[in-house]
Tab-separated table of C-alpha atoms in Angstrom:
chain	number	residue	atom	x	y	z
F	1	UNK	CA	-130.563	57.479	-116.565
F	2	UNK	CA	-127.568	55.612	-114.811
F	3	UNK	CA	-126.321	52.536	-115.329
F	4	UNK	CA	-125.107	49.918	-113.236
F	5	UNK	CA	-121.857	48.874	-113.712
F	6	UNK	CA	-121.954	46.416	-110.889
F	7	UNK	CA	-123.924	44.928	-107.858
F	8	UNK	CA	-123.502	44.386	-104.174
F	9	UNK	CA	-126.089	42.628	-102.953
F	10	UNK	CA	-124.412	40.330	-99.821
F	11	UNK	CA	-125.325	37.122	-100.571
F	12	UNK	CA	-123.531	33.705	-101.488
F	13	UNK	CA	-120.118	33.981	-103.462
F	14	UNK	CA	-119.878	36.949	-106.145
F	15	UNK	CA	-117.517	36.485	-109.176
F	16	UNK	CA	-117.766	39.141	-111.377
F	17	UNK	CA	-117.849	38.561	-115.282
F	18	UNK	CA	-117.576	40.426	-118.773
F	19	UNK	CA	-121.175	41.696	-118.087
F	20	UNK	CA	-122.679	39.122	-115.230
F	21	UNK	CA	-122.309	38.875	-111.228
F	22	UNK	CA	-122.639	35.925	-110.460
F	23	UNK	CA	-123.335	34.673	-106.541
F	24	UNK	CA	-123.103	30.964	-105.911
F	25	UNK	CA	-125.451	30.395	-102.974
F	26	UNK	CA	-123.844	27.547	-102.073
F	27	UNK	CA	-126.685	25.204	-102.434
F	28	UNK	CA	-126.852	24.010	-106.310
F	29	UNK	CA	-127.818	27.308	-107.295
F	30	UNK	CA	-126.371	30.554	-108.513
F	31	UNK	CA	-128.064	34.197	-109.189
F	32	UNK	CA	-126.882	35.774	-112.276
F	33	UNK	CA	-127.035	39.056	-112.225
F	34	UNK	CA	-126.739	41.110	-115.612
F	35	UNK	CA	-125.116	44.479	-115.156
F	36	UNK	CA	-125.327	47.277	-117.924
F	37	UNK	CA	-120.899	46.994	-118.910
F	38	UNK	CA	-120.969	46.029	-122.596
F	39	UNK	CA	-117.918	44.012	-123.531
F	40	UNK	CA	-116.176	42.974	-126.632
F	41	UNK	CA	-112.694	42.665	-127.761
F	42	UNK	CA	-112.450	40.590	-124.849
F	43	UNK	CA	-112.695	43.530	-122.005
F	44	UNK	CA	-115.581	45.724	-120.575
F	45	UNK	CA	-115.693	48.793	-122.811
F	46	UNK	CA	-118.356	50.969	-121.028
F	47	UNK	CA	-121.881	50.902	-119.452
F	48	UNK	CA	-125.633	51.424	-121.382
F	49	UNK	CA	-128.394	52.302	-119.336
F	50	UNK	CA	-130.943	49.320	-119.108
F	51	UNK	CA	-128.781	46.695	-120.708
F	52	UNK	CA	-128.495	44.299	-118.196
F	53	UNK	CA	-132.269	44.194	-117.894
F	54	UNK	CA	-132.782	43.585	-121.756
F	55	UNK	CA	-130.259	40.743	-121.997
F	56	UNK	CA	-132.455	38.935	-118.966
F	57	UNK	CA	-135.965	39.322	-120.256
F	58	UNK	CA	-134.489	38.385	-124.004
F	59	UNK	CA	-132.586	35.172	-122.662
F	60	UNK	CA	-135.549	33.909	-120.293
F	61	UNK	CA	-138.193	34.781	-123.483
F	62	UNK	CA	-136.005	32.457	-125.449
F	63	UNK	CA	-134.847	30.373	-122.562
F	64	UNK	CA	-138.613	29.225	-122.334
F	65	UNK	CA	-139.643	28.731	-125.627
F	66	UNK	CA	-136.386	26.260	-126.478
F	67	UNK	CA	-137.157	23.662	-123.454
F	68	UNK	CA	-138.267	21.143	-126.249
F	69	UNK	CA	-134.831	21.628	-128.010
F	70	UNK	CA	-132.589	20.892	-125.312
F	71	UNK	CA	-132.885	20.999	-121.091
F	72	UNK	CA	-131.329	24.682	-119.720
F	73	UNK	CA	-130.862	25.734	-116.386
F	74	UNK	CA	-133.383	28.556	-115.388
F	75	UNK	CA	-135.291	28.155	-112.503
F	76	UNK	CA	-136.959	31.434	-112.310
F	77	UNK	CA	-136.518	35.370	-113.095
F	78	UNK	CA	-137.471	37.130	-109.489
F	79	UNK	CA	-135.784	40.285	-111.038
F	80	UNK	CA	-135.521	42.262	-114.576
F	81	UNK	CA	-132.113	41.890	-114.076
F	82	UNK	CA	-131.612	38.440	-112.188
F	83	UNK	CA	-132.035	34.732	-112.986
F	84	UNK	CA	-131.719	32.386	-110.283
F	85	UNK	CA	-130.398	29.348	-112.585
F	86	UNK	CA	-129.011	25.664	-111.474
F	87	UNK	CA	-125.205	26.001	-111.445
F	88	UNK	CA	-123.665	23.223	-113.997
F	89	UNK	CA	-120.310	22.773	-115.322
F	90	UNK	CA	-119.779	24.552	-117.859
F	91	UNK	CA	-117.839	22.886	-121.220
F	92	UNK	CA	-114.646	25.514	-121.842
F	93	UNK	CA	-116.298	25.933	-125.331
F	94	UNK	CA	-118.230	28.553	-126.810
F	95	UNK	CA	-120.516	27.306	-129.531
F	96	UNK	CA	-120.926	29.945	-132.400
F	97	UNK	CA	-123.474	29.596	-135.092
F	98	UNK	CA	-122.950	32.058	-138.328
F	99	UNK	CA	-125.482	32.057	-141.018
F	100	UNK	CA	-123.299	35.171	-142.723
F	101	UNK	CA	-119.998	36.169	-142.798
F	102	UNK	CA	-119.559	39.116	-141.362
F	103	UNK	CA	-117.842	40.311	-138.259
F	104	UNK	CA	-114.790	43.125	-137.394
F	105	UNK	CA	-113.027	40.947	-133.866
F	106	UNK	CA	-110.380	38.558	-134.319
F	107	UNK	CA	-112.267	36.000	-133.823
F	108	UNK	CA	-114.973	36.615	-137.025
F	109	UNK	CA	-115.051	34.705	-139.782
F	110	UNK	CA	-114.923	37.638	-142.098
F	111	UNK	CA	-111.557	38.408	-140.147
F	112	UNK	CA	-110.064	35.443	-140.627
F	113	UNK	CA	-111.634	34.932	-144.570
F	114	UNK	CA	-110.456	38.328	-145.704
F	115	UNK	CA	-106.847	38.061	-144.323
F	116	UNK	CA	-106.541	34.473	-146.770
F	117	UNK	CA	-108.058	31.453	-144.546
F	118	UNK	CA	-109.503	29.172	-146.546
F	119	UNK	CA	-110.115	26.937	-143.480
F	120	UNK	CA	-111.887	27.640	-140.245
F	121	UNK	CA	-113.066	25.401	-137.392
F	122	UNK	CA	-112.722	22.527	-139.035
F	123	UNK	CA	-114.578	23.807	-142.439
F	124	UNK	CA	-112.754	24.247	-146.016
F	125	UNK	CA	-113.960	27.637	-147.229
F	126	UNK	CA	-114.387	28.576	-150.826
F	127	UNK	CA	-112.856	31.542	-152.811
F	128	UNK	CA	-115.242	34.168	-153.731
F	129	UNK	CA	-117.399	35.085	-150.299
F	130	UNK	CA	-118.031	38.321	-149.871
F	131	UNK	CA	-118.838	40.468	-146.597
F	132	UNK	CA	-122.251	39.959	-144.991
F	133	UNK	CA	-123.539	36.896	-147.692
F	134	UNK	CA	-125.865	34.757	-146.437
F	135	UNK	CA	-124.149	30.801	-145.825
F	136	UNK	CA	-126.217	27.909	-146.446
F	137	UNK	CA	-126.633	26.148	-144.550
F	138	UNK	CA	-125.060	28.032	-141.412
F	139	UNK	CA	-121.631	27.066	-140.320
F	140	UNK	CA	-121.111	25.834	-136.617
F	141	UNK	CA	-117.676	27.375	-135.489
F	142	UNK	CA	-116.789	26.786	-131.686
F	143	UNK	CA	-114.283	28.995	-129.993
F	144	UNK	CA	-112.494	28.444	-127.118
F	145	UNK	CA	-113.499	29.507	-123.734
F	146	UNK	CA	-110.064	31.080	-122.556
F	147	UNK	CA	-108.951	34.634	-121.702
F	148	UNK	CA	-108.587	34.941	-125.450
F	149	UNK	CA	-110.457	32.973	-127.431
F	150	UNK	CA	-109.387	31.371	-130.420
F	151	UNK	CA	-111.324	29.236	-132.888
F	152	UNK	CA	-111.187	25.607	-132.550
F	153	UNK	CA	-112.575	22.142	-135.264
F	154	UNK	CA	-114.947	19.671	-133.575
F	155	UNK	CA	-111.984	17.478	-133.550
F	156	UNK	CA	-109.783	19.672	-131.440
F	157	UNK	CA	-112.752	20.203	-128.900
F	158	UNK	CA	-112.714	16.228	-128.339
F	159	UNK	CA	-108.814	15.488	-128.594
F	160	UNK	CA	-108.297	18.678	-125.812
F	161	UNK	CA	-111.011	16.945	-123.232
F	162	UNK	CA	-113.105	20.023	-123.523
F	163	UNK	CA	-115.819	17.278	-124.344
F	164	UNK	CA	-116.399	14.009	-125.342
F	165	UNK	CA	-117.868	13.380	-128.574
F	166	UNK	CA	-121.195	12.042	-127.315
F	167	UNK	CA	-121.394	15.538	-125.940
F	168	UNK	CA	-120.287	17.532	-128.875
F	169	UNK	CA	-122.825	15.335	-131.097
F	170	UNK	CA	-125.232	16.694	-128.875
F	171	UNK	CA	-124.140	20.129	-128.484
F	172	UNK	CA	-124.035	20.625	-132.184
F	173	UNK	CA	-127.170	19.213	-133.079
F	174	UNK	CA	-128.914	21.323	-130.160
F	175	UNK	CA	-127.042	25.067	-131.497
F	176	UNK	CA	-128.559	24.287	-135.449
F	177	UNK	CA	-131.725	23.350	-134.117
F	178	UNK	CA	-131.496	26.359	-131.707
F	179	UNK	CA	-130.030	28.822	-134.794
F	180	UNK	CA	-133.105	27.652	-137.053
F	181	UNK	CA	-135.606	28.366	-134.179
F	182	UNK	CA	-133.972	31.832	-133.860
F	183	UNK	CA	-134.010	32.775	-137.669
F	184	UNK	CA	-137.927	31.509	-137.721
F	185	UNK	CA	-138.485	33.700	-134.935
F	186	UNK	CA	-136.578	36.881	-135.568
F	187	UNK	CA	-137.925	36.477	-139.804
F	188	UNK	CA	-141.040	36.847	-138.457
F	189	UNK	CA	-140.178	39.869	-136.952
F	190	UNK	CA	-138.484	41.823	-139.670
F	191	UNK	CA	-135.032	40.785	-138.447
F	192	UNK	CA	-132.550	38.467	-139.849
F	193	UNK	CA	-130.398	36.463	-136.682
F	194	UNK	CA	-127.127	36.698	-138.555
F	195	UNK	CA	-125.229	34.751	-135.978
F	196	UNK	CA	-124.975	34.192	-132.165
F	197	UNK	CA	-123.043	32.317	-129.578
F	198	UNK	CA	-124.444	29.846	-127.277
F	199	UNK	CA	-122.657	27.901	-123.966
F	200	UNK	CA	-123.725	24.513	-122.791
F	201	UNK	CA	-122.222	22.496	-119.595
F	202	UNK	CA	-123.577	19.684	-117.706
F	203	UNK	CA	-126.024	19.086	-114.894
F	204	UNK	CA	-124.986	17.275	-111.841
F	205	UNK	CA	-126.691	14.400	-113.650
F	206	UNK	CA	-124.497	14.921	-116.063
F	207	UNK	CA	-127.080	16.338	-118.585
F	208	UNK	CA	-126.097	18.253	-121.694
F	209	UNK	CA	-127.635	22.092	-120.530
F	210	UNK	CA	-128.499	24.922	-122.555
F	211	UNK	CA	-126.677	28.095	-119.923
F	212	UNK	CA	-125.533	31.594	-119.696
F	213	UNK	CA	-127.691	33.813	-122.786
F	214	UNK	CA	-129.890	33.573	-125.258
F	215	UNK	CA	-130.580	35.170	-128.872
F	216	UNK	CA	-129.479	38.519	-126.714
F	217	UNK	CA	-128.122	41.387	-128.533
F	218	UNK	CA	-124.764	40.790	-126.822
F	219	UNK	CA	-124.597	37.322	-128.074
F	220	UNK	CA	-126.117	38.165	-131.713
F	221	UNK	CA	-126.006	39.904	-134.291
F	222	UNK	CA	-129.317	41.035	-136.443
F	223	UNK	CA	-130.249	42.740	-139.089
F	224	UNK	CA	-133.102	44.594	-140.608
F	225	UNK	CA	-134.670	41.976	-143.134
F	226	UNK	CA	-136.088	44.895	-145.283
F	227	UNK	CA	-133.202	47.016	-145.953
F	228	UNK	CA	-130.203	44.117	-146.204
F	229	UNK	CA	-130.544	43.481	-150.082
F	230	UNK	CA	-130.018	47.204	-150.750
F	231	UNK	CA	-127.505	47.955	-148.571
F	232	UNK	CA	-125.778	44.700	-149.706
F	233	UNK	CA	-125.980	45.897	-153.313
F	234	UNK	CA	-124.856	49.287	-152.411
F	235	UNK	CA	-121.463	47.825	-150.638
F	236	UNK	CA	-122.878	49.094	-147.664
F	237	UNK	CA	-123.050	47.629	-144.043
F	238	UNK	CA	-126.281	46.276	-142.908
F	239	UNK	CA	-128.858	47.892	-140.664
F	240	UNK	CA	-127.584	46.031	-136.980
F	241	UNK	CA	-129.849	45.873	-134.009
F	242	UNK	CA	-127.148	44.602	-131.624
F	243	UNK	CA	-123.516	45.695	-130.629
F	244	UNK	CA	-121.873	45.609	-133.941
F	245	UNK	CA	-121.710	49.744	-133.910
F	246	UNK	CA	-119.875	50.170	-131.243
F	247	UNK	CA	-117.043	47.365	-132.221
F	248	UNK	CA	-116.937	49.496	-135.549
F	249	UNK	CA	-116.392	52.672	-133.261
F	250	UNK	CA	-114.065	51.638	-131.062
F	251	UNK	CA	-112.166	49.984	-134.024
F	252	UNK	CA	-111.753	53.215	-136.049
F	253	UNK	CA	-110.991	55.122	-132.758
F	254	UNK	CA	-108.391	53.290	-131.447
F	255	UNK	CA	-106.871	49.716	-131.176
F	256	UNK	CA	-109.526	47.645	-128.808
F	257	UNK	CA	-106.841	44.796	-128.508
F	258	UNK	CA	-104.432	47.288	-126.833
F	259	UNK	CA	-105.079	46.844	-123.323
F	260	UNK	CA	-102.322	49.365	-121.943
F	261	UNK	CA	-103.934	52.407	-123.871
F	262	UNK	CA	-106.945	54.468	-122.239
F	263	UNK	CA	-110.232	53.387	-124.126
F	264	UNK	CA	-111.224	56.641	-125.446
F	265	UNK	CA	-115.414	57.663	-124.040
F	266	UNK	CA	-117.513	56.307	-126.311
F	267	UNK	CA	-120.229	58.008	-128.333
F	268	UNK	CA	-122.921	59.752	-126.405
């Protein structure tokens, strides 16, 4: 099957994102429309048949059953591959929640542990971790929302404006509440949610929003519940339902943070 690396469709104003088209329509409202280019390592790497169409039925599943955790800004779905959404500002902030540490981008925890941080977002880190152990209780780590992101403390989200601290009391209370309704859902299911990244803005009223993505398995990783104990006493990576593979790939194939070498076709 094809994919579709982008859309045309000739209405409102169309930014394109990492994987999203956006059109503002000029009236309070935007259409988000998810193509099939997977991204990491901060660029689009290639396109997956069916992608886009996953991460919008995923997001508005989840989208719908959160409403009693915090306001978001879907108005409807009138595509497998669109949401028509309330445009908000978005906070320059991307709120990570990581209930193991695990990870391969500069921006992981497991990055940034095994290189010799003891400190990270804000959080004093003990010796002795090791790859893909569960935290307790999960660690909130925000990264910036820049062409690069970097990690970032609570405290350096206030004192750079990127919110006040009303909003990131609210913000952080909505992503645990949001990370424990994820966990319930996906234990239920045979999966472990291992981590994910949510974004928040504001309304034009000025409330707190829940936007963007949801639990998708671009913004998450999982794992298979049954299998992670063995693999884990084995030394051996843990079954991943999500995009964790192909970071591995691309980082044993070539250097993803090299943006003036070819990416190399990935596997088939």
């Amino acid at each position: 099957p094809r994919a579709m690396a982008r859309s045309s469709l000739g209405v409102g104003v169309k930014t394109a994102g990492k994987v999203r088209d956006v059109y503002d329509l000029g009236d309070g409202r935007l259409l988000l429309v998810s193509t099939d280019r997977l991204s990491a390592f901060d660029r689009a790497l290639c396109t997956v048949p069916f992608k886009g169409a996953v991460l919008t039925g995923v997001s508005a599943w989840w989208f719908e059953r959160t409403r009693d955790i915090v306001a978001n800004h879907v108005i409807s779905v009138p595509h497998p591959r669109a949401m028509l959404v309330r445009r908000c500002t978005p906070f320059a902030v991307e709120v990570v929640v990581r209930g193991y540490i695990t990870g391969s981008t500069a921006t992981s925890l497991w990055t940034h542990y095994a290189a010799g941080a003891r400190e990270y977002c804000g959080h004093a880190l003990p010796d002795g971790w090791i790859k893909h152990q569960q935290l307790t209780p999960p660690l909130l780590t925000p990264t910036t929302k820049d062409a690069h992101d970097r990690p970032i403390s609570p405290a350096e989200v206030v004192a750079e404006g990127r919110m006040t601290q009303a909003q990131w009391d609210q913000v952080a209370a909505a992503a645990m509440a949001l990370f424990a309704r994820g966990q319930e859902v996906a234990a239920a299911r045979g999966l472990l949610l291992v981590d994910t990244k949510y974004e928040f803005g504001v309304d034009d009223d000025g409330v707190v929003t829940l936007i963007d993505e949801v639990h998708t398995p671009d913004s998450s990783r999982y794992w298979v519940a049954a299998t992670y104990a063995a693999r884990m006493a084995a030394g051996e990576d843990p079954d991943a339902m999500d995009k964790e593979f192909i970071r591995r790939w691309y980082k044993a194939h070539t250097d993803p943070y090299d943006t003036a070498t070819p990416l190399p076709a990935p596997p088939a």
